């Protein structure tokens, strides 16, 4: 279906018995791949003892902060990691990002 010209993903239903069949299980992973969430699959494979080779640390930002023209960013904390996350120092693959804003006097 479409909403505002964008395709909507169908809702996810958990089976009544709480057990996914093989097709459902594969579908979860295919959906993650389509969304670019390769790290989730890499994490699961590593947990099963089948780690994928690591060529380099992923360096990109998906986080965004939005504000109106009445505010200006004053300070931005952009957290990065030089090693793959999660790790001993960063227990999540979601690193914090924060900002402080001031009023735009224009």
XYZ file of C-alpha atoms in Angstrom:
106
model
C 0.000 0.000 0.000
C 1.022 3.632 -0.374
C 0.748 6.584 1.971
C 1.720 10.062 0.777
C 3.316 8.504 -2.304
C 5.615 6.267 -0.236
C 5.395 2.506 -0.008
C 4.397 1.216 3.400
C 5.859 -1.979 4.766
C 3.260 -4.560 5.709
C 2.770 -5.103 9.440
C 4.697 -7.909 11.102
C 2.580 -10.584 12.725
C 3.926 -12.972 15.329
C 2.430 -16.449 14.955
C 0.022 -17.448 17.728
C 2.399 -20.188 18.868
C 5.338 -17.718 18.801
C 7.306 -19.927 16.412
C 8.529 -18.722 13.030
C 8.621 -21.229 10.196
C 11.696 -21.298 7.947
C 10.171 -18.973 5.340
C 9.221 -16.438 8.047
C 12.709 -16.659 9.554
C 14.376 -16.094 6.168
C 11.951 -13.230 5.553
C 13.168 -11.447 8.697
C 16.754 -11.584 7.444
C 15.804 -10.547 3.912
C 13.919 -7.564 5.318
C 16.999 -6.550 7.342
C 19.178 -6.813 4.230
C 16.743 -4.705 2.197
C 16.937 -2.028 4.890
C 20.745 -2.125 4.837
C 20.987 -3.641 8.318
C 23.871 -5.950 7.495
C 25.350 -5.593 10.987
C 22.394 -7.443 12.544
C 23.059 -10.474 10.418
C 26.825 -10.206 10.959
C 26.209 -10.073 14.733
C 23.969 -13.150 14.659
C 26.488 -15.100 12.584
C 29.300 -14.132 14.987
C 27.175 -15.250 17.954
C 26.821 -18.625 16.227
C 30.599 -18.896 15.778
C 30.509 -18.051 12.051
C 31.905 -14.521 12.120
C 32.248 -12.687 8.827
C 35.676 -11.243 8.043
C 36.016 -7.608 9.099
C 37.692 -5.494 6.417
C 37.200 -2.086 8.051
C 35.162 -0.309 10.682
C 31.872 1.089 9.347
C 32.098 4.889 9.404
C 28.842 6.606 8.636
C 26.090 8.469 10.411
C 22.387 7.773 10.127
C 21.371 10.024 13.002
C 19.860 13.420 12.289
C 18.582 16.266 14.422
C 16.091 18.722 13.021
C 15.163 22.148 14.304
C 13.226 25.134 13.056
C 14.820 28.312 11.739
C 14.199 29.855 15.165
C 17.099 27.777 16.544
C 20.777 27.543 15.695
C 23.065 24.667 16.679
C 25.688 25.873 19.190
C 27.468 22.629 20.089
C 27.323 19.144 18.553
C 28.733 15.990 20.133
C 29.469 13.511 17.363
C 30.570 10.211 18.889
C 32.679 7.881 16.773
C 34.474 4.626 17.470
C 37.683 3.351 15.924
C 36.728 -0.262 16.582
C 33.649 -2.221 15.593
C 30.683 -1.832 17.946
C 29.393 -3.289 20.139
C 32.627 -3.806 22.075
C 33.929 -3.622 25.649
C 33.801 0.204 25.660
C 30.596 0.662 23.641
C 27.993 -1.973 24.541
C 25.731 -0.970 21.639
C 26.088 -0.262 17.942
C 24.048 2.908 18.584
C 26.465 5.670 19.557
C 25.150 8.804 21.272
C 24.736 12.043 19.395
C 23.573 15.246 21.062
C 23.451 18.971 20.435
C 22.778 22.237 22.195
C 20.786 24.946 20.434
C 20.441 28.695 20.893
C 17.643 30.994 19.774
C 18.095 32.582 16.391
C 17.747 36.344 16.929
C 16.881 37.070 13.304
